[in-house]
Amino acid sequence: KNEVEQSPQNLTAQEGEFITINCSYSVGISALHWLQQHPGGGIVSLFMLSSGKKKHGRLIATINIQEKHSSLHITASHPRDSAVYICAVPSFGNEKLTFGTGTRLTIIP
Amino acid sequence: EPEVTQTPSHQVTQMGQEVILRCVPISNHLYFYWYRQILGQKVEFLVSFYNNEISEKSEIFDDQFSVERPDGSNFTLKIRSTKLEDSAMYFCASTGTSGRLAYEQYFGPGTRLTVT
C-alpha cells in the first residue's frame, strides 16, 4: 500500500509570494497527480506527471521518481489560489488513486 | 471540454434509507471510480469499474454498496441502507486508461450526502 505524505498541512502566505508544497510517497509509481479542491468541495486535476517538470501558467510541478518526491510551486501567488492542494498516486493495474491529506493554502491580499 | 457530471449535488436522507448517486463519465472513457471524502478527512477510494464489472473495491465498499452502469452512459453508486457515517462527499471519476498506463483522471463536482 502506498503511503502519501504532504507538507505543510496548512500554509498562509502574502499575495505575490512563491509557494512550495511537497509530496512524498512510499512505493514506486508510474505518475503522480496534483489536484486542487475548491472551498465548495469540487476537485480539479492540475497536473499528471511521470518525470521532470510541467508548467501551466503560474503553476509548476516537479517530480523525482528516484527519491519518490514531488513538489508543486505557485509563482506570484494570488488570493484566488487559496484552496486545498492534494497529491495522489495511482496503483498499477486499474489506476485507483491514493490521496495525500492535502495542503490548505490561504493567500492573503 | 468534456466533463464528468454528477447528480444530485446534495442529497439529504434519513438513516436506513436507500440512496442512488448518479454520474455521467466522459463518453469514451474506460475506467470509472467512486471516491468519498468525509468532512475534514482525505479522499478515499471506494471502487473501480471496468468492462462492466468491479475491478477493485476497498474495505469501505461492503455489501451495503453497489455500482452499475445500466445504460452505457450513467454510472451509479447505490447505498442500500444508509448510516450516519456514510455522510460524506462522493466523487465520481473516469479515465481513458487501458490499465497499463496512467492517464489523467477527470473528477465530477461531487455529491454531498447527508444522513440524518
PDB file of C-alpha atoms in Angstrom:
ATOM      1  CA  LYS A   1       0.000   0.000   0.000  1.00  0.00           C
ATOM      2  CA  ASN A   2       1.343   3.382  -0.961  1.00  0.00           C
ATOM      3  CA  GLU A   3       1.650   5.942   1.791  1.00  0.00           C
ATOM      4  CA  VAL A   4       1.366   9.534   0.592  1.00  0.00           C
ATOM      5  CA  GLU A   5       2.592  12.354   2.798  1.00  0.00           C
ATOM      6  CA  GLN A   6       2.181  16.053   2.151  1.00  0.00           C
ATOM      7  CA  SER A   7       3.734  19.063   3.786  1.00  0.00           C
ATOM      8  CA  PRO A   8       2.898  21.521   5.049  1.00  0.00           C
ATOM      9  CA  GLN A   9      -0.669  20.756   6.120  1.00  0.00           C
ATOM     10  CA  ASN A  10      -1.522  24.442   6.245  1.00  0.00           C
ATOM     11  CA  LEU A  11       0.191  27.352   4.579  1.00  0.00           C
ATOM     12  CA  THR A  12      -0.658  31.034   4.797  1.00  0.00           C
ATOM     13  CA  ALA A  13       1.233  33.499   2.633  1.00  0.00           C
ATOM     14  CA  GLN A  14       1.026  37.050   1.359  1.00  0.00           C
ATOM     15  CA  GLU A  15      -0.080  37.753  -2.174  1.00  0.00           C
ATOM     16  CA  GLY A  16       2.859  37.565  -4.544  1.00  0.00           C
ATOM     17  CA  GLU A  17       4.875  35.058  -2.562  1.00  0.00           C
ATOM     18  CA  PHE A  18       6.388  31.940  -4.091  1.00  0.00           C
ATOM     19  CA  ILE A  19       4.666  28.848  -2.751  1.00  0.00           C
ATOM     20  CA  THR A  20       6.026  25.309  -2.459  1.00  0.00           C
ATOM     21  CA  ILE A  21       4.015  22.261  -1.438  1.00  0.00           C
ATOM     22  CA  ASN A  22       5.722  18.917  -1.050  1.00  0.00           C
ATOM     23  CA  CYS A  23       4.574  15.352  -1.536  1.00  0.00           C
ATOM     24  CA  SER A  24       6.382  12.098  -0.862  1.00  0.00           C
ATOM     25  CA  TYR A  25       5.233   8.558  -1.391  1.00  0.00           C
ATOM     26  CA  SER A  26       6.493   5.147  -0.355  1.00  0.00           C
ATOM     27  CA  VAL A  27       6.055   2.888  -3.384  1.00  0.00           C
ATOM     28  CA  GLY A  28       7.311   3.492  -6.913  1.00  0.00           C
ATOM     29  CA  ILE A  29       4.664   4.776  -9.292  1.00  0.00           C
ATOM     30  CA  SER A  30       4.092   5.456 -12.958  1.00  0.00           C
ATOM     31  CA  ALA A  31       2.879   9.014 -12.440  1.00  0.00           C
ATOM     32  CA  LEU A  32       1.656  11.417  -9.798  1.00  0.00           C
ATOM     33  CA  HIS A  33      -1.361  13.697  -9.801  1.00  0.00           C
ATOM     34  CA  TRP A  34      -1.709  17.151  -8.330  1.00  0.00           C
ATOM     35  CA  LEU A  35      -5.293  18.172  -7.665  1.00  0.00           C
ATOM     36  CA  GLN A  36      -6.969  21.328  -6.440  1.00  0.00           C
ATOM     37  CA  GLN A  37     -10.015  21.243  -4.216  1.00  0.00           C
ATOM     38  CA  HIS A  38     -12.062  24.407  -4.084  1.00  0.00           C
ATOM     39  CA  PRO A  39     -13.803  25.624  -0.929  1.00  0.00           C
ATOM     40  CA  GLY A  40     -17.081  24.268  -2.309  1.00  0.00           C
ATOM     41  CA  GLY A  41     -15.570  20.794  -2.455  1.00  0.00           C
ATOM     42  CA  GLY A  42     -15.076  20.218  -6.184  1.00  0.00           C
ATOM     43  CA  ILE A  43     -11.826  18.621  -7.343  1.00  0.00           C
ATOM     44  CA  VAL A  44      -9.907  19.734 -10.402  1.00  0.00           C
ATOM     45  CA  SER A  45      -6.929  17.923 -11.857  1.00  0.00           C
ATOM     46  CA  LEU A  46      -3.947  20.278 -12.207  1.00  0.00           C
ATOM     47  CA  PHE A  47      -1.153  18.021 -13.379  1.00  0.00           C
ATOM     48  CA  MET A  48      -0.278  14.455 -14.018  1.00  0.00           C
ATOM     49  CA  LEU A  49       3.448  13.908 -14.353  1.00  0.00           C
ATOM     50  CA  SER A  50       5.739  10.961 -14.566  1.00  0.00           C
ATOM     51  CA  SER A  51       9.119  12.681 -14.831  1.00  0.00           C
ATOM     52  CA  GLY A  52      10.814  16.050 -14.771  1.00  0.00           C
ATOM     53  CA  LYS A  53       8.725  19.170 -14.695  1.00  0.00           C
ATOM     54  CA  LYS A  54       5.444  20.519 -16.020  1.00  0.00           C
ATOM     55  CA  LYS A  55       4.286  24.123 -16.132  1.00  0.00           C
ATOM     56  CA  HIS A  56       0.825  25.558 -16.520  1.00  0.00           C
ATOM     57  CA  GLY A  57       0.555  29.279 -16.122  1.00  0.00           C
ATOM     58  CA  ARG A  58       1.878  30.159 -12.662  1.00  0.00           C
ATOM     59  CA  LEU A  59       1.862  26.539 -11.511  1.00  0.00           C
ATOM     60  CA  ILE A  60       4.915  24.316 -11.788  1.00  0.00           C
ATOM     61  CA  ALA A  61       5.095  20.676 -10.749  1.00  0.00           C
ATOM     62  CA  THR A  62       8.270  18.658 -10.442  1.00  0.00           C
ATOM     63  CA  ILE A  63       8.860  15.031  -9.654  1.00  0.00           C
ATOM     64  CA  ASN A  64      11.904  12.980  -8.686  1.00  0.00           C
ATOM     65  CA  ILE A  65      10.990   9.367  -9.272  1.00  0.00           C
ATOM     66  CA  GLN A  66      14.163   8.015  -7.637  1.00  0.00           C
ATOM     67  CA  GLU A  67      13.547   9.971  -4.443  1.00  0.00           C
ATOM     68  CA  LYS A  68       9.758   9.398  -4.568  1.00  0.00           C
ATOM     69  CA  HIS A  69       9.106  13.078  -4.134  1.00  0.00           C
ATOM     70  CA  SER A  70       7.158  15.759  -5.940  1.00  0.00           C
ATOM     71  CA  SER A  71       6.691  19.470  -5.423  1.00  0.00           C
ATOM     72  CA  LEU A  72       4.038  21.911  -6.542  1.00  0.00           C
ATOM     73  CA  HIS A  73       5.114  25.523  -6.885  1.00  0.00           C
ATOM     74  CA  ILE A  74       2.979  28.603  -7.371  1.00  0.00           C
ATOM     75  CA  THR A  75       4.672  31.755  -8.565  1.00  0.00           C
ATOM     76  CA  ALA A  76       3.258  35.225  -7.893  1.00  0.00           C
ATOM     77  CA  SER A  77       0.548  33.769  -5.663  1.00  0.00           C
ATOM     78  CA  HIS A  78      -2.887  35.351  -5.691  1.00  0.00           C
ATOM     79  CA  PRO A  79      -5.856  35.116  -3.300  1.00  0.00           C
ATOM     80  CA  ARG A  80      -7.749  33.073  -5.907  1.00  0.00           C
ATOM     81  CA  ASP A  81      -5.084  30.374  -5.468  1.00  0.00           C
ATOM     82  CA  SER A  82      -6.496  29.749  -1.984  1.00  0.00           C
ATOM     83  CA  ALA A  83      -7.630  26.135  -1.984  1.00  0.00           C
ATOM     84  CA  VAL A  84      -6.610  22.695  -0.792  1.00  0.00           C
ATOM     85  CA  TYR A  85      -3.903  21.113  -2.933  1.00  0.00           C
ATOM     86  CA  ILE A  86      -3.785  17.356  -2.963  1.00  0.00           C
ATOM     87  CA  CYS A  87      -1.279  14.942  -4.402  1.00  0.00           C
ATOM     88  CA  ALA A  88      -2.413  11.482  -5.384  1.00  0.00           C
ATOM     89  CA  VAL A  89      -0.668   8.418  -6.733  1.00  0.00           C
ATOM     90  CA  PRO A  90      -2.125   5.633  -8.850  1.00  0.00           C
ATOM     91  CA  SER A  91      -1.842   1.898  -8.355  1.00  0.00           C
ATOM     92  CA  PHE A  92      -0.594  -0.216 -11.194  1.00  0.00           C
ATOM     93  CA  GLY A  93      -3.354  -2.026 -12.960  1.00  0.00           C
ATOM     94  CA  ASN A  94      -6.510  -0.040 -12.514  1.00  0.00           C
ATOM     95  CA  GLU A  95      -5.030   3.325 -11.573  1.00  0.00           C
ATOM     96  CA  LYS A  96      -7.139   3.895  -8.465  1.00  0.00           C
ATOM     97  CA  LEU A  97      -5.721   6.892  -6.649  1.00  0.00           C
ATOM     98  CA  THR A  98      -4.333   7.046  -3.134  1.00  0.00           C
ATOM     99  CA  PHE A  99      -4.589  10.594  -1.853  1.00  0.00           C
ATOM    100  CA  GLY A 100      -2.482  12.687   0.445  1.00  0.00           C
ATOM    101  CA  THR A 101      -4.118  14.608   3.254  1.00  0.00           C
ATOM    102  CA  GLY A 102      -3.910  17.854   1.322  1.00  0.00           C
ATOM    103  CA  THR A 103      -2.327  21.240   1.958  1.00  0.00           C
ATOM    104  CA  ARG A 104      -4.680  24.081   2.774  1.00  0.00           C
ATOM    105  CA  LEU A 105      -3.279  27.210   1.145  1.00  0.00           C
ATOM    106  CA  THR A 106      -4.502  30.675   2.093  1.00  0.00           C
ATOM    107  CA  ILE A 107      -3.182  33.699   0.214  1.00  0.00           C
ATOM    108  CA  ILE A 108      -3.759  36.996   1.973  1.00  0.00           C
ATOM    109  CA  PRO A 109      -4.167  40.135  -0.173  1.00  0.00           C
TER     110      PRO A 109
ATOM    111  CA  GLU B   1     -14.184  20.447 -22.920  1.00  0.00           C
ATOM    112  CA  PRO B   2     -15.748  17.134 -21.868  1.00  0.00           C
ATOM    113  CA  GLU B   3     -16.599  16.815 -18.209  1.00  0.00           C
ATOM    114  CA  VAL B   4     -17.876  14.351 -15.672  1.00  0.00           C
ATOM    115  CA  THR B   5     -21.255  15.284 -14.228  1.00  0.00           C
ATOM    116  CA  GLN B   6     -22.897  14.118 -11.025  1.00  0.00           C
ATOM    117  CA  THR B   7     -26.428  14.357  -9.674  1.00  0.00           C
ATOM    118  CA  PRO B   8     -27.710  15.378  -7.277  1.00  0.00           C
ATOM    119  CA  SER B   9     -25.285  17.939  -5.927  1.00  0.00           C
ATOM    120  CA  HIS B  10     -26.669  17.485  -2.430  1.00  0.00           C
ATOM    121  CA  GLN B  11     -28.746  14.643  -1.043  1.00  0.00           C
ATOM    122  CA  VAL B  12     -30.260  14.561   2.420  1.00  0.00           C
ATOM    123  CA  THR B  13     -31.646  11.229   3.561  1.00  0.00           C
ATOM    124  CA  GLN B  14     -32.736   9.516   6.727  1.00  0.00           C
ATOM    125  CA  MET B  15     -30.746   6.696   8.254  1.00  0.00           C
ATOM    126  CA  GLY B  16     -31.785   3.350   6.810  1.00  0.00           C
ATOM    127  CA  GLN B  17     -32.967   4.760   3.500  1.00  0.00           C
ATOM    128  CA  GLU B  18     -31.543   3.784   0.135  1.00  0.00           C
ATOM    129  CA  VAL B  19     -29.791   6.385  -1.977  1.00  0.00           C
ATOM    130  CA  ILE B  20     -28.552   6.322  -5.539  1.00  0.00           C
ATOM    131  CA  LEU B  21     -25.844   8.710  -6.622  1.00  0.00           C
ATOM    132  CA  ARG B  22     -25.537   9.251 -10.341  1.00  0.00           C
ATOM    133  CA  CYS B  23     -22.586  10.052 -12.532  1.00  0.00           C
ATOM    134  CA  VAL B  24     -22.153  10.542 -16.238  1.00  0.00           C
ATOM    135  CA  PRO B  25     -18.492   9.885 -17.079  1.00  0.00           C
ATOM    136  CA  ILE B  26     -16.751  11.197 -20.157  1.00  0.00           C
ATOM    137  CA  SER B  27     -18.122   9.237 -23.070  1.00  0.00           C
ATOM    138  CA  ASN B  28     -15.028   7.482 -24.432  1.00  0.00           C
ATOM    139  CA  HIS B  29     -13.507   6.679 -21.065  1.00  0.00           C
ATOM    140  CA  LEU B  30     -12.985   3.110 -19.943  1.00  0.00           C
ATOM    141  CA  TYR B  31     -12.329   3.150 -16.211  1.00  0.00           C
ATOM    142  CA  PHE B  32     -14.742   4.568 -13.665  1.00  0.00           C
ATOM    143  CA  TYR B  33     -14.262   5.242  -9.983  1.00  0.00           C
ATOM    144  CA  TRP B  34     -16.105   6.278  -6.889  1.00  0.00           C
ATOM    145  CA  TYR B  35     -14.235   8.054  -4.120  1.00  0.00           C
ATOM    146  CA  ARG B  36     -15.538   9.597  -0.949  1.00  0.00           C
ATOM    147  CA  GLN B  37     -14.367  12.299   1.407  1.00  0.00           C
ATOM    148  CA  ILE B  38     -15.679  12.514   4.927  1.00  0.00           C
ATOM    149  CA  LEU B  39     -15.628  16.102   6.154  1.00  0.00           C
ATOM    150  CA  GLY B  40     -12.157  17.062   7.297  1.00  0.00           C
ATOM    151  CA  GLN B  41     -10.566  13.840   6.069  1.00  0.00           C
ATOM    152  CA  LYS B  42      -8.701  12.842   2.954  1.00  0.00           C
ATOM    153  CA  VAL B  43     -10.292  11.447  -0.153  1.00  0.00           C
ATOM    154  CA  GLU B  44     -10.598   7.639  -0.087  1.00  0.00           C
ATOM    155  CA  PHE B  45     -11.029   5.119  -2.846  1.00  0.00           C
ATOM    156  CA  LEU B  46     -14.269   3.137  -2.829  1.00  0.00           C
ATOM    157  CA  VAL B  47     -14.472   1.151  -6.043  1.00  0.00           C
ATOM    158  CA  SER B  48     -13.222   0.946  -9.607  1.00  0.00           C
ATOM    159  CA  PHE B  49     -15.234  -0.367 -12.530  1.00  0.00           C
ATOM    160  CA  TYR B  50     -14.015  -1.585 -15.893  1.00  0.00           C
ATOM    161  CA  ASN B  51     -15.587  -3.607 -18.669  1.00  0.00           C
ATOM    162  CA  ASN B  52     -18.922  -3.700 -16.847  1.00  0.00           C
ATOM    163  CA  GLU B  53     -17.612  -5.178 -13.669  1.00  0.00           C
ATOM    164  CA  ILE B  54     -15.903  -4.156 -10.455  1.00  0.00           C
ATOM    165  CA  SER B  55     -12.138  -4.324 -10.875  1.00  0.00           C
ATOM    166  CA  GLU B  56     -11.263  -3.429  -7.307  1.00  0.00           C
ATOM    167  CA  LYS B  57     -13.040  -2.347  -4.155  1.00  0.00           C
ATOM    168  CA  SER B  58     -11.863  -1.061  -0.822  1.00  0.00           C
ATOM    169  CA  GLU B  59     -12.729  -2.331   2.640  1.00  0.00           C
ATOM    170  CA  ILE B  60     -15.245   0.505   2.890  1.00  0.00           C
ATOM    171  CA  PHE B  61     -17.209  -0.893  -0.037  1.00  0.00           C
ATOM    172  CA  ASP B  62     -19.194  -3.521   1.842  1.00  0.00           C
ATOM    173  CA  ASP B  63     -22.447  -5.270   0.977  1.00  0.00           C
ATOM    174  CA  GLN B  64     -24.396  -2.052   1.511  1.00  0.00           C
ATOM    175  CA  PHE B  65     -22.765  -0.563  -1.568  1.00  0.00           C
ATOM    176  CA  SER B  66     -23.243  -1.468  -5.192  1.00  0.00           C
ATOM    177  CA  VAL B  67     -22.361   0.070  -8.539  1.00  0.00           C
ATOM    178  CA  GLU B  68     -23.683  -0.383 -12.005  1.00  0.00           C
ATOM    179  CA  ARG B  69     -23.577   1.109 -15.447  1.00  0.00           C
ATOM    180  CA  PRO B  70     -27.129   0.473 -16.532  1.00  0.00           C
ATOM    181  CA  ASP B  71     -27.225   2.104 -19.933  1.00  0.00           C
ATOM    182  CA  GLY B  72     -23.682   2.666 -21.144  1.00  0.00           C
ATOM    183  CA  SER B  73     -23.607   6.287 -20.049  1.00  0.00           C
ATOM    184  CA  ASN B  74     -24.679   6.547 -16.424  1.00  0.00           C
ATOM    185  CA  PHE B  75     -22.551   5.128 -13.615  1.00  0.00           C
ATOM    186  CA  THR B  76     -24.384   4.786 -10.317  1.00  0.00           C
ATOM    187  CA  LEU B  77     -23.456   4.180  -6.705  1.00  0.00           C
ATOM    188  CA  LYS B  78     -26.198   2.743  -4.523  1.00  0.00           C
ATOM    189  CA  ILE B  79     -26.144   2.634  -0.758  1.00  0.00           C
ATOM    190  CA  ARG B  80     -28.871   0.249   0.364  1.00  0.00           C
ATOM    191  CA  SER B  81     -29.362   1.268   3.986  1.00  0.00           C
ATOM    192  CA  THR B  82     -27.576   4.466   4.822  1.00  0.00           C
ATOM    193  CA  LYS B  83     -25.802   5.011   8.113  1.00  0.00           C
ATOM    194  CA  LEU B  84     -24.805   8.264   9.763  1.00  0.00           C
ATOM    195  CA  GLU B  85     -21.175   7.530   8.937  1.00  0.00           C
ATOM    196  CA  ASP B  86     -21.994   7.448   5.217  1.00  0.00           C
ATOM    197  CA  SER B  87     -22.318  11.234   5.329  1.00  0.00           C
ATOM    198  CA  ALA B  88     -19.583  12.457   3.010  1.00  0.00           C
ATOM    199  CA  MET B  89     -18.830  13.993  -0.343  1.00  0.00           C
ATOM    200  CA  TYR B  90     -18.880  11.325  -3.038  1.00  0.00           C
ATOM    201  CA  PHE B  91     -16.825  11.881  -6.170  1.00  0.00           C
ATOM    202  CA  CYS B  92     -17.089  10.033  -9.429  1.00  0.00           C
ATOM    203  CA  ALA B  93     -14.065   9.968 -11.744  1.00  0.00           C
ATOM    204  CA  SER B  94     -13.244   8.494 -15.105  1.00  0.00           C
ATOM    205  CA  THR B  95     -10.141   7.910 -17.139  1.00  0.00           C
ATOM    206  CA  GLY B  96      -9.311   6.701 -20.577  1.00  0.00           C
ATOM    207  CA  THR B  97      -6.577   4.379 -19.366  1.00  0.00           C
ATOM    208  CA  SER B  98      -6.291   0.869 -20.688  1.00  0.00           C
ATOM    209  CA  GLY B  99      -4.971  -0.096 -17.277  1.00  0.00           C
ATOM    210  CA  ARG B 100      -1.337  -0.200 -18.275  1.00  0.00           C
ATOM    211  CA  LEU B 101      -0.520   3.470 -18.418  1.00  0.00           C
ATOM    212  CA  ALA B 102      -1.515   6.195 -16.033  1.00  0.00           C
ATOM    213  CA  TYR B 103      -3.959   8.634 -17.526  1.00  0.00           C
ATOM    214  CA  GLU B 104      -5.366  11.797 -16.056  1.00  0.00           C
ATOM    215  CA  GLN B 105      -8.487  11.215 -14.020  1.00  0.00           C
ATOM    216  CA  TYR B 106     -11.381  13.567 -14.531  1.00  0.00           C
ATOM    217  CA  PHE B 107     -13.475  14.230 -11.461  1.00  0.00           C
ATOM    218  CA  GLY B 108     -17.106  15.125 -11.188  1.00  0.00           C
ATOM    219  CA  PRO B 109     -18.172  18.002  -8.935  1.00  0.00           C
ATOM    220  CA  GLY B 110     -19.264  15.628  -6.191  1.00  0.00           C
ATOM    221  CA  THR B 111     -22.485  14.778  -4.379  1.00  0.00           C
ATOM    222  CA  ARG B 112     -22.704  15.827  -0.775  1.00  0.00           C
ATOM    223  CA  LEU B 113     -24.627  13.120   1.081  1.00  0.00           C
ATOM    224  CA  THR B 114     -26.040  13.990   4.483  1.00  0.00           C
ATOM    225  CA  VAL B 115     -27.569  11.180   6.511  1.00  0.00           C
ATOM    226  CA  THR B 116     -29.741  12.289   9.425  1.00  0.00           C
TER     227      THR B 116
END
